[in-house]
CSV table of C-alpha atoms and ligand atoms in Angstrom, one decimal:
chain,number,residue,atom,x,y,z
P,1,MET,CA,-16.8,-67.4,-44.5
P,2,GLU,CA,-15.8,-68.6,-48.0
P,3,LYS,CA,-12.4,-70.1,-48.4
P,4,THR,CA,-10.2,-70.3,-51.5
P,5,ARG,CA,-10.1,-74.0,-52.4
P,6,ASP,CA,-7.0,-76.1,-51.5
P,7,ILE,CA,-5.6,-73.5,-49.1
P,8,ARG,CA,-5.0,-75.0,-45.8
P,9,TYR,CA,-4.1,-72.1,-43.5
P,10,PHE,CA,-2.5,-73.3,-40.3
P,11,ASP,CA,-0.7,-70.1,-39.3
P,12,HIS,CA,-3.4,-68.3,-37.3
P,13,ALA,CA,-0.9,-67.8,-34.4
P,14,ALA,CA,1.2,-65.6,-36.7
P,15,THR,CA,-1.8,-63.8,-38.0
P,16,SER,CA,-5.4,-64.9,-38.5
P,17,TRP,CA,-6.7,-65.3,-42.1
P,18,PRO,CA,-9.0,-64.5,-43.7
P,19,LYS,CA,-10.3,-61.4,-41.9
P,20,PRO,CA,-14.1,-61.6,-41.5
P,21,ALA,CA,-16.2,-59.6,-44.0
P,22,GLU,CA,-17.5,-57.4,-41.1
P,23,VAL,CA,-13.9,-56.3,-40.4
P,24,VAL,CA,-13.1,-55.6,-44.0
P,25,GLU,CA,-16.3,-53.6,-44.4
P,26,ALA,CA,-15.6,-51.6,-41.3
P,27,VAL,CA,-12.0,-50.7,-42.5
P,28,ASN,CA,-13.5,-49.8,-45.8
P,29,ARG,CA,-16.0,-47.5,-44.2
P,30,ALA,CA,-13.3,-45.9,-42.1
P,31,LEU,CA,-11.3,-45.2,-45.2
P,32,THR,CA,-14.1,-43.9,-47.4
P,33,GLU,CA,-17.0,-42.7,-45.2
P,34,THR,CA,-15.8,-41.5,-41.8
P,35,GLY,CA,-12.3,-40.4,-42.9
P,36,GLY,CA,-11.7,-37.5,-40.5
P,37,ASN,CA,-9.0,-37.5,-37.8
P,38,PRO,CA,-10.6,-38.5,-34.4
P,39,GLY,CA,-10.3,-35.9,-31.7
P,40,ARG,CA,-9.0,-33.3,-34.1
P,41,GLY,CA,-11.6,-30.6,-35.1
P,42,ALA,CA,-15.3,-30.4,-34.8
P,43,HIS,CA,-16.5,-30.9,-38.4
P,44,THR,CA,-18.8,-33.7,-39.4
P,45,PHE,CA,-16.1,-36.2,-40.4
P,46,ALA,CA,-13.9,-35.5,-37.4
P,47,LEU,CA,-16.8,-36.1,-35.1
P,48,ALA,CA,-17.8,-39.2,-37.0
P,49,ALA,CA,-14.3,-40.6,-36.7
P,50,THR,CA,-14.1,-39.7,-33.0
P,51,ARG,CA,-17.4,-41.5,-32.4
P,52,ALA,CA,-16.3,-44.6,-34.4
P,53,VAL,CA,-13.0,-44.9,-32.5
P,54,SER,CA,-14.9,-44.5,-29.2
P,55,ASP,CA,-17.4,-47.2,-30.2
P,56,ALA,CA,-14.5,-49.5,-31.1
P,57,ARG,CA,-12.9,-48.8,-27.7
P,58,ILE,CA,-16.1,-49.7,-26.0
P,59,ALA,CA,-16.5,-52.9,-28.1
P,60,VAL,CA,-13.0,-54.0,-27.2
P,61,ALA,CA,-13.4,-53.2,-23.5
P,62,SER,CA,-16.6,-55.2,-23.4
P,63,LEU,CA,-15.1,-58.2,-25.2
P,64,LEU,CA,-12.1,-58.3,-22.9
P,65,GLY,CA,-14.0,-57.7,-19.7
P,66,ILE,CA,-12.6,-54.3,-19.0
P,67,ALA,CA,-14.9,-52.2,-16.9
P,68,GLU,CA,-13.9,-48.7,-18.2
P,69,SER,CA,-13.1,-48.2,-21.9
P,70,ARG,CA,-10.7,-45.4,-21.1
P,71,ASP,CA,-8.3,-48.1,-19.8
P,72,VAL,CA,-8.1,-49.5,-23.3
P,73,PHE,CA,-5.3,-48.0,-25.5
P,74,PHE,CA,-5.0,-48.5,-29.2
P,75,VAL,CA,-1.3,-49.1,-30.0
P,76,PRO,CA,0.4,-50.4,-33.2
P,77,GLY,CA,0.7,-54.0,-31.7
P,78,CYS,CA,1.4,-56.2,-28.9
P,79,THR,CA,5.1,-55.6,-29.2
P,80,GLU,CA,4.7,-51.9,-28.9
P,81,ALA,CA,2.4,-52.4,-25.9
P,82,LEU,CA,5.0,-54.5,-24.1
P,83,ASN,CA,7.8,-52.1,-24.9
P,84,LEU,CA,5.6,-49.2,-23.5
P,85,VAL,CA,4.9,-51.0,-20.3
P,86,LEU,CA,8.4,-52.4,-19.7
P,87,LYS,CA,10.3,-49.2,-20.6
P,88,GLY,CA,7.7,-47.0,-18.9
P,89,THR,CA,7.9,-49.0,-15.6
P,90,LEU,CA,11.4,-50.3,-15.1
P,91,ALA,CA,14.4,-48.2,-14.0
P,92,PRO,CA,18.0,-49.1,-13.3
P,93,GLY,CA,18.2,-51.0,-10.0
P,94,ASP,CA,14.8,-52.6,-10.4
P,95,ARG,CA,14.4,-56.3,-10.3
P,96,VAL,CA,12.0,-58.3,-12.4
P,97,VAL,CA,11.0,-62.0,-12.4
P,98,VAL,CA,10.2,-63.3,-15.8
P,99,SER,CA,9.3,-66.7,-17.2
P,100,SER,CA,11.7,-68.7,-19.4
P,101,VAL,CA,9.0,-69.1,-22.1
P,102,GLU,CA,8.7,-65.5,-23.2
P,103,HIS,CA,8.6,-64.2,-26.8
P,104,ASN,CA,11.2,-61.9,-28.1
P,105,ALA,CA,8.6,-59.0,-27.7
P,106,ILE,CA,9.6,-59.3,-24.0
P,107,VAL,CA,13.1,-60.8,-24.2
P,108,ARG,CA,14.5,-58.0,-26.4
P,109,PRO,CA,13.2,-55.0,-24.5
P,110,LEU,CA,14.4,-56.7,-21.3
P,111,THR,CA,17.8,-57.2,-22.8
P,112,VAL,CA,18.0,-53.4,-23.4
P,113,LEU,CA,16.8,-52.8,-19.8
P,114,ALA,CA,19.2,-55.3,-18.4
P,115,ALA,CA,22.1,-53.5,-20.1
P,116,ALA,CA,20.8,-50.3,-18.4
P,117,GLY,CA,20.9,-52.0,-14.9
P,118,VAL,CA,17.6,-53.8,-14.5
P,119,GLU,CA,18.1,-57.2,-12.8
P,120,VAL,CA,16.3,-59.9,-14.8
P,121,VAL,CA,15.6,-63.2,-12.9
P,122,LYS,CA,14.3,-66.0,-15.1
P,123,VAL,CA,12.0,-68.7,-13.8
P,124,ARG,CA,12.3,-71.9,-15.8
P,125,GLY,CA,9.2,-73.7,-17.2
P,126,ASP,CA,8.9,-77.5,-17.2
P,127,ALA,CA,9.5,-79.7,-20.2
P,128,GLU,CA,5.9,-79.0,-21.5
P,129,GLY,CA,6.5,-75.2,-21.1
P,130,ARG,CA,4.3,-74.7,-18.0
P,131,ILE,CA,5.2,-72.2,-15.3
P,132,ASP,CA,4.8,-73.3,-11.7
P,133,PRO,CA,3.5,-70.4,-9.5
P,134,ASP,CA,5.5,-71.8,-6.6
P,135,ASP,CA,8.7,-71.2,-8.5
P,136,VAL,CA,7.7,-67.7,-9.2
P,137,GLU,CA,6.8,-67.1,-5.6
P,138,THR,CA,10.2,-68.4,-4.5
P,139,ALA,CA,12.0,-66.1,-6.9
P,140,VAL,CA,9.9,-63.0,-6.0
P,141,ARG,CA,10.5,-63.5,-2.3
P,142,GLN,CA,14.2,-63.6,-2.7
P,143,ALA,CA,14.5,-59.8,-3.1
P,144,PRO,CA,12.4,-56.7,-3.6
P,145,THR,CA,10.8,-57.1,-7.0
P,146,ARG,CA,9.2,-54.4,-9.2
P,147,ALA,CA,7.4,-56.6,-11.7
P,148,VAL,CA,6.4,-60.2,-12.5
P,149,ILE,CA,6.2,-60.8,-16.3
P,150,CYS,CA,4.6,-63.7,-18.0
P,151,GLN,CA,2.7,-64.7,-21.1
P,152,HIS,CA,-0.9,-65.9,-20.8
P,153,ALA,CA,-0.5,-68.5,-23.6
P,154,SER,CA,2.5,-69.8,-25.5
P,155,ASN,CA,2.9,-69.2,-29.2
P,156,VAL,CA,5.0,-72.4,-29.3
P,157,THR,CA,3.5,-75.0,-26.9
P,158,GLY,CA,0.0,-73.6,-26.6
P,159,ALA,CA,0.3,-73.9,-22.8
P,160,ILE,CA,-1.8,-71.6,-20.8
P,161,GLN,CA,-0.1,-70.0,-17.8
P,162,PRO,CA,-1.7,-69.4,-14.4
P,163,VAL,CA,-1.4,-65.6,-14.7
P,164,GLY,CA,-4.2,-64.9,-12.2
P,165,ASP,CA,-2.2,-66.8,-9.5
P,166,LEU,CA,1.0,-65.0,-10.6
P,167,ALA,CA,-0.8,-61.6,-10.2
P,168,ASP,CA,-1.7,-62.5,-6.6
P,169,ILE,CA,1.9,-63.5,-5.9
P,170,ALA,CA,3.1,-60.2,-7.5
P,171,HIS,CA,0.7,-58.1,-5.5
P,172,ASP,CA,1.4,-59.9,-2.2
P,173,ASN,CA,5.0,-59.0,-2.6
P,174,GLY,CA,4.6,-55.4,-3.8
P,175,ALA,CA,5.2,-56.0,-7.5
P,176,VAL,CA,3.1,-55.3,-10.5
P,177,MET,CA,1.9,-58.0,-12.9
P,178,ILE,CA,2.6,-57.6,-16.7
P,179,VAL,CA,1.0,-60.1,-19.0
P,180,ASP,CA,1.7,-60.8,-22.7
P,181,GLY,CA,-1.8,-61.8,-24.0
P,182,ALA,CA,-0.8,-62.0,-27.7
P,183,GLN,CA,-1.9,-65.7,-28.0
P,184,ALA,CA,-4.7,-65.6,-25.5
P,185,ALA,CA,-7.0,-62.8,-26.7
P,186,GLY,CA,-9.8,-64.3,-28.9
P,187,HIS,CA,-8.9,-67.9,-28.0
P,188,LEU,CA,-9.7,-67.6,-24.3
P,189,ALA,CA,-12.7,-65.9,-22.7
P,190,LEU,CA,-11.1,-62.9,-20.9
P,191,ASP,CA,-12.2,-60.9,-17.9
P,192,LEU,CA,-9.3,-58.5,-17.6
P,193,SER,CA,-10.8,-56.3,-14.8
P,194,ALA,CA,-11.0,-59.5,-12.6
P,195,LEU,CA,-7.8,-61.2,-13.8
P,196,GLY,CA,-5.5,-59.0,-11.6
P,197,ALA,CA,-2.9,-58.0,-14.3
P,198,ASP,CA,-1.8,-54.4,-14.0
P,199,ALA,CA,-0.9,-54.4,-17.7
P,200,TYR,CA,-2.2,-56.8,-20.4
P,201,ALA,CA,-0.9,-56.5,-24.0
P,202,VAL,CA,-2.9,-57.8,-26.9
P,203,ALA,CA,-2.3,-58.2,-30.6
P,204,GLY,CA,-5.3,-57.2,-32.7
P,205,HIS,CA,-4.5,-59.3,-35.7
P,206,LYS,CA,-4.4,-62.8,-34.3
P,207,GLY,CA,-7.2,-64.4,-32.3
P,208,LEU,CA,-9.1,-61.1,-32.3
P,209,LEU,CA,-9.4,-61.3,-36.1
P,210,GLY,CA,-8.6,-57.6,-36.6
P,211,PRO,CA,-6.2,-56.0,-39.2
P,212,GLN,CA,-2.4,-56.0,-38.7
P,213,GLY,CA,-0.9,-52.8,-37.2
P,214,ILE,CA,-3.4,-52.4,-34.4
P,215,GLY,CA,-3.1,-53.8,-30.9
P,216,VAL,CA,-4.4,-53.1,-27.5
P,217,LEU,CA,-2.8,-52.2,-24.2
P,218,TYR,CA,-4.9,-52.5,-21.0
P,219,LEU,CA,-3.6,-50.7,-18.0
P,220,ALA,CA,-5.4,-51.3,-14.7
P,221,PRO,CA,-6.7,-48.0,-13.1
P,222,GLY,CA,-4.0,-46.4,-11.1
P,223,PHE,CA,-1.1,-48.1,-12.9
P,224,GLU,CA,0.6,-45.3,-14.8
P,225,PRO,CA,3.8,-46.3,-16.7
P,226,THR,CA,5.5,-43.4,-18.4
P,227,GLU,CA,4.3,-43.0,-22.0
P,228,LEU,CA,6.6,-44.1,-24.7
P,229,VAL,CA,5.9,-41.1,-27.0
P,230,GLN,CA,4.6,-37.6,-26.5
P,231,GLY,CA,2.8,-35.5,-29.0
P,232,GLY,CA,-0.5,-34.1,-30.2
P,233,GLY,CA,-3.8,-35.5,-29.1
P,234,GLY,CA,-6.4,-32.8,-29.7
P,235,ALA,CA,-7.1,-31.8,-26.1
P,236,ASP,CA,-5.1,-29.2,-23.9
P,237,ALA,CA,-3.0,-28.2,-26.9
P,238,HIS,CA,-1.5,-25.2,-25.1
P,239,ASP,CA,0.1,-27.4,-22.5
P,240,PRO,CA,3.6,-28.4,-23.6
P,241,SER,CA,3.4,-31.5,-21.4
P,242,GLN,CA,1.8,-34.8,-22.3
P,243,PRO,CA,-1.7,-35.0,-20.8
P,244,LYS,CA,-2.2,-37.5,-18.0
P,245,ASP,CA,-5.8,-38.2,-18.9
P,246,ARG,CA,-6.7,-41.6,-20.3
P,247,PRO,CA,-6.7,-42.6,-23.1
P,248,GLU,CA,-4.9,-39.5,-24.4
P,249,ARG,CA,-1.8,-40.1,-22.4
P,250,TYR,CA,-0.8,-43.3,-24.3
P,251,GLU,CA,-2.1,-42.4,-27.8
P,252,ALA,CA,0.0,-39.4,-28.9
P,253,GLY,CA,-0.2,-38.6,-32.6
P,254,THR,CA,-2.6,-39.8,-35.2
P,255,GLY,CA,-3.2,-43.5,-34.7
P,256,ASN,CA,-4.3,-46.4,-36.9
P,257,THR,CA,-7.9,-45.2,-37.1
P,258,PRO,CA,-9.0,-47.8,-39.8
P,259,GLY,CA,-7.3,-50.5,-37.8
P,260,ALA,CA,-9.0,-49.5,-34.5
P,261,ILE,CA,-12.4,-49.4,-36.2
P,262,GLY,CA,-11.7,-52.7,-37.9
P,263,LEU,CA,-10.7,-54.2,-34.5
P,264,GLY,CA,-13.9,-52.8,-33.0
P,265,ALA,CA,-16.0,-54.6,-35.6
P,266,ALA,CA,-14.0,-57.8,-34.9
P,267,ALA,CA,-14.7,-57.4,-31.2
P,268,SER,CA,-18.4,-57.0,-31.8
P,269,LEU,CA,-18.4,-60.1,-34.0
P,270,LEU,CA,-16.6,-62.1,-31.3
P,271,ALA,CA,-19.0,-60.9,-28.7
P,272,HIS,CA,-21.7,-62.8,-30.6
P,273,ARG,CA,-19.8,-65.7,-32.1
P,274,GLY,CA,-16.7,-66.0,-29.9
P,275,ALA,CA,-17.9,-68.9,-27.7
P,276,GLU,CA,-18.9,-70.9,-30.8
P,277,ILE,CA,-15.6,-70.2,-32.5
P,278,ARG,CA,-13.6,-71.1,-29.4
P,279,ALA,CA,-15.5,-74.4,-29.0
P,280,THR,CA,-14.8,-75.4,-32.6
P,281,GLU,CA,-11.1,-74.4,-32.2
P,282,ARG,CA,-10.8,-76.5,-29.1
P,283,ARG,CA,-12.4,-79.5,-30.7
P,284,LEU,CA,-10.3,-79.3,-33.9
P,285,THR,CA,-7.1,-78.6,-32.0
P,286,ARG,CA,-7.6,-81.7,-29.9
P,287,ALA,CA,-8.4,-83.8,-33.0
P,288,LEU,CA,-5.2,-82.5,-34.7
P,289,HIS,CA,-3.1,-83.1,-31.5
P,290,GLU,CA,-4.4,-86.7,-31.0
P,291,GLY,CA,-4.0,-87.5,-34.7
P,292,LEU,CA,-0.5,-86.2,-34.8
P,293,LEU,CA,0.5,-88.3,-31.8
P,294,GLY,CA,-0.7,-91.4,-33.7
P,295,ILE,CA,1.8,-90.8,-36.5
P,296,PRO,CA,5.1,-92.7,-36.2
P,297,GLY,CA,8.1,-90.4,-35.5
P,298,VAL,CA,6.1,-87.4,-34.5
P,299,THR,CA,6.7,-85.6,-31.1
P,300,VAL,CA,4.2,-82.9,-30.0
P,301,LEU,CA,5.5,-80.1,-27.8
P,302,GLY,CA,3.5,-78.8,-24.8
P,303,PRO,CA,0.9,-80.3,-22.5
P,304,PRO,CA,-0.9,-83.6,-23.3
P,305,PRO,CA,-4.3,-83.8,-25.0
P,306,GLY,CA,-7.0,-83.1,-22.4
P,307,GLU,CA,-5.1,-80.3,-20.8
P,308,ALA,CA,-6.3,-76.8,-21.8
P,309,ARG,CA,-4.2,-75.2,-24.6
P,310,VAL,CA,-4.8,-72.5,-27.2
P,311,PRO,CA,-5.1,-73.7,-30.8
P,312,ILE,CA,-1.4,-74.4,-31.3
P,313,VAL,CA,0.2,-77.8,-31.9
P,314,SER,CA,3.9,-77.7,-32.6
P,315,VAL,CA,5.8,-80.9,-33.7
P,316,THR,CA,9.2,-82.3,-34.4
P,317,VAL,CA,9.5,-85.4,-36.6
P,318,THR,CA,12.3,-87.9,-36.9
P,319,TRP,CA,12.1,-88.0,-40.7
P,320,MET,CA,12.8,-84.4,-41.6
P,321,GLY,CA,14.0,-81.1,-40.2
P,322,PRO,CA,11.4,-78.4,-39.4
P,323,ASP,CA,12.2,-76.2,-42.3
P,324,GLU,CA,12.0,-79.0,-44.8
P,325,LEU,CA,8.8,-80.3,-43.3
P,326,ALA,CA,7.1,-76.9,-43.4
P,327,ALA,CA,8.3,-76.3,-47.0
P,328,THR,CA,7.0,-79.7,-48.1
P,329,LEU,CA,3.7,-79.3,-46.5
P,330,ASP,CA,3.3,-75.9,-48.3
P,331,ARG,CA,4.5,-76.9,-51.7
P,332,ARG,CA,3.0,-80.4,-52.0
P,333,TYR,CA,-0.2,-80.1,-49.9
P,334,GLY,CA,-1.0,-76.3,-49.7
P,335,ILE,CA,-0.7,-76.6,-45.9
P,336,MET,CA,0.8,-73.4,-44.4
P,337,THR,CA,2.6,-73.8,-41.1
P,338,ARG,CA,5.5,-72.0,-39.5
P,339,ALA,CA,8.9,-73.6,-38.9
P,340,GLY,CA,11.8,-72.5,-36.7
P,341,VAL,CA,11.9,-71.0,-33.2
P,342,HIS,CA,8.8,-68.7,-33.7
P,343,CYS,CA,10.6,-65.6,-32.2
P,344,SER,CA,10.7,-67.6,-29.0
P,345,PRO,CA,14.2,-69.1,-28.6
P,346,TRP,CA,13.8,-69.0,-24.8
P,347,THR,CA,10.7,-71.3,-25.1
P,348,HIS,CA,12.3,-73.7,-27.5
P,349,GLU,CA,15.3,-73.9,-25.2
P,350,THR,CA,13.0,-74.6,-22.3
P,351,VAL,CA,11.2,-77.5,-24.0
P,352,GLY,CA,14.4,-79.0,-25.6
P,353,THR,CA,14.0,-77.8,-29.2
P,354,GLY,CA,16.4,-74.8,-29.0
P,355,ALA,CA,18.6,-75.7,-32.0
P,356,ALA,CA,16.2,-76.3,-34.9
P,357,GLY,CA,12.9,-75.4,-33.4
P,358,ALA,CA,9.7,-77.1,-34.6
P,359,VAL,CA,6.8,-76.9,-37.1
P,360,ARG,CA,3.8,-75.1,-35.7
P,361,PHE,CA,0.2,-76.0,-36.8
P,362,ALA,CA,-2.0,-73.2,-35.6
P,363,PRO,CA,-5.7,-73.7,-36.5
P,364,GLY,CA,-8.2,-70.8,-36.1
P,365,HIS,CA,-11.6,-69.4,-36.8
P,366,GLY,CA,-11.8,-70.7,-40.4
P,367,THR,CA,-10.3,-74.1,-39.9
P,368,THR,CA,-12.6,-77.1,-40.8
P,369,ASP,CA,-12.7,-80.8,-40.1
P,370,ASP,CA,-11.6,-81.2,-43.7
P,371,ASP,CA,-8.4,-79.1,-43.0
P,372,ILE,CA,-7.5,-81.3,-40.0
P,373,ALA,CA,-8.0,-84.5,-42.0
P,374,ALA,CA,-5.9,-83.1,-44.8
P,375,ALA,CA,-3.1,-82.2,-42.4
P,376,LEU,CA,-3.1,-85.6,-40.8
P,377,ASP,CA,-3.2,-87.4,-44.2
P,378,ALA,CA,-0.2,-85.4,-45.4
P,379,MET,CA,1.8,-86.0,-42.2
P,380,GLY,CA,0.9,-89.7,-42.4
P,381,GLU,CA,2.0,-89.9,-46.0
P,382,LEU,CA,5.3,-88.1,-45.3
P,383,ALA,CA,6.0,-90.4,-42.3
P,384,LYS,CA,6.1,-93.4,-44.6
I,1,PMP,N1,4.0,-62.3,-27.8
I,1,PMP,C1,3.6,-63.5,-28.3
I,1,PMP,C2,3.5,-64.7,-27.4
I,1,PMP,C3,3.4,-63.6,-29.7
I,1,PMP,O1,3.1,-64.8,-30.2
I,1,PMP,C4,3.6,-62.5,-30.5
I,1,PMP,C5,3.4,-62.6,-32.0
I,1,PMP,N2,4.1,-63.5,-32.6
I,1,PMP,C6,3.9,-61.3,-29.9
I,1,PMP,C7,4.1,-61.2,-28.5
I,1,PMP,C8,4.1,-60.0,-30.7
I,1,PMP,O2,2.9,-59.6,-31.4
I,1,PMP,P1,3.0,-58.6,-32.6
I,1,PMP,O3,4.1,-59.1,-33.5
I,1,PMP,O4,1.6,-58.6,-33.2
I,1,PMP,O5,3.4,-57.3,-32.0
């Protein structure tokens, strides 16, 4: 993958860049060659589009370890997927247990639901942003609980949460397990049919290397939240009620067909190259983490080197505020990071950076040894 010279892109956690040529070509083909509306009509292009989306669904299911592709729903993004599950599951009087390190994609819908009478019980993470299953178990056992909600990986600390253990705790206590997998998909090998989550929400445009505007919701067989929107789907058009069949139930209206096809191409690419990309990401993330720890005045958030994390290394420094540091890295060195609280004020509050936040370095599929060296050189120079 060719890179533009002197661009050091360290914001893969916001969105991965550049998109692989295979993804660009698939989106292009969807826009120019198979341009029909999937599931609508029986002419050549409509059938080609139907087949292409079905193939994309199968590729995504296979990559994420989902046994039946009908349990994969193409949605506009991880945020929409989480809204669907939370609002389609929870009713006034329900109680949920949620970690204190969630993104606003969970915090904000929960705020709406809390105002409507859902009880929200927060379990606090430790200073590195990890959630202890024992704390979740204690909270769940205190009163009947409808759902346990937790991210799989943090967009601030990179910490990986024990969501499989949390799913067991949820199920042992009659609750469902809802997981935000925005920062895990693509960066961790996933086997969702075995993980135990009843719902797992994924962004297509981050580690999965797909376009923006497409995400995936996985719902375990038998878990049937109420759909967020109702409308046309091609089948059973005489019935005024939303069909209950999968995937039609959760995909009313014309979807992001080019996005779904692009994501399918990304999933096929990751099926072949994912292990190699993940190994490189892990090696470079560790080198960045250890290098940053060696620079005077730098504090790295999250678990120590050696402990598993997704490719995210967030820092605070004694010599500059986060906004000034990110702006200086960009303007002077072409290093693109993200400053602030990363839509996760709860997480920053948990790890002690609630006021000004931090600067996040997020390497990804295109990052090289040279990029890591350039980032460490720049930080070393600024520290002087
Ligand atoms: N959860 C986490 C942990 C995230 O990092 C993000 C993206 N910043 C989201 C949810 C929401 O993803 P999207 O904006 O793609 O809907």
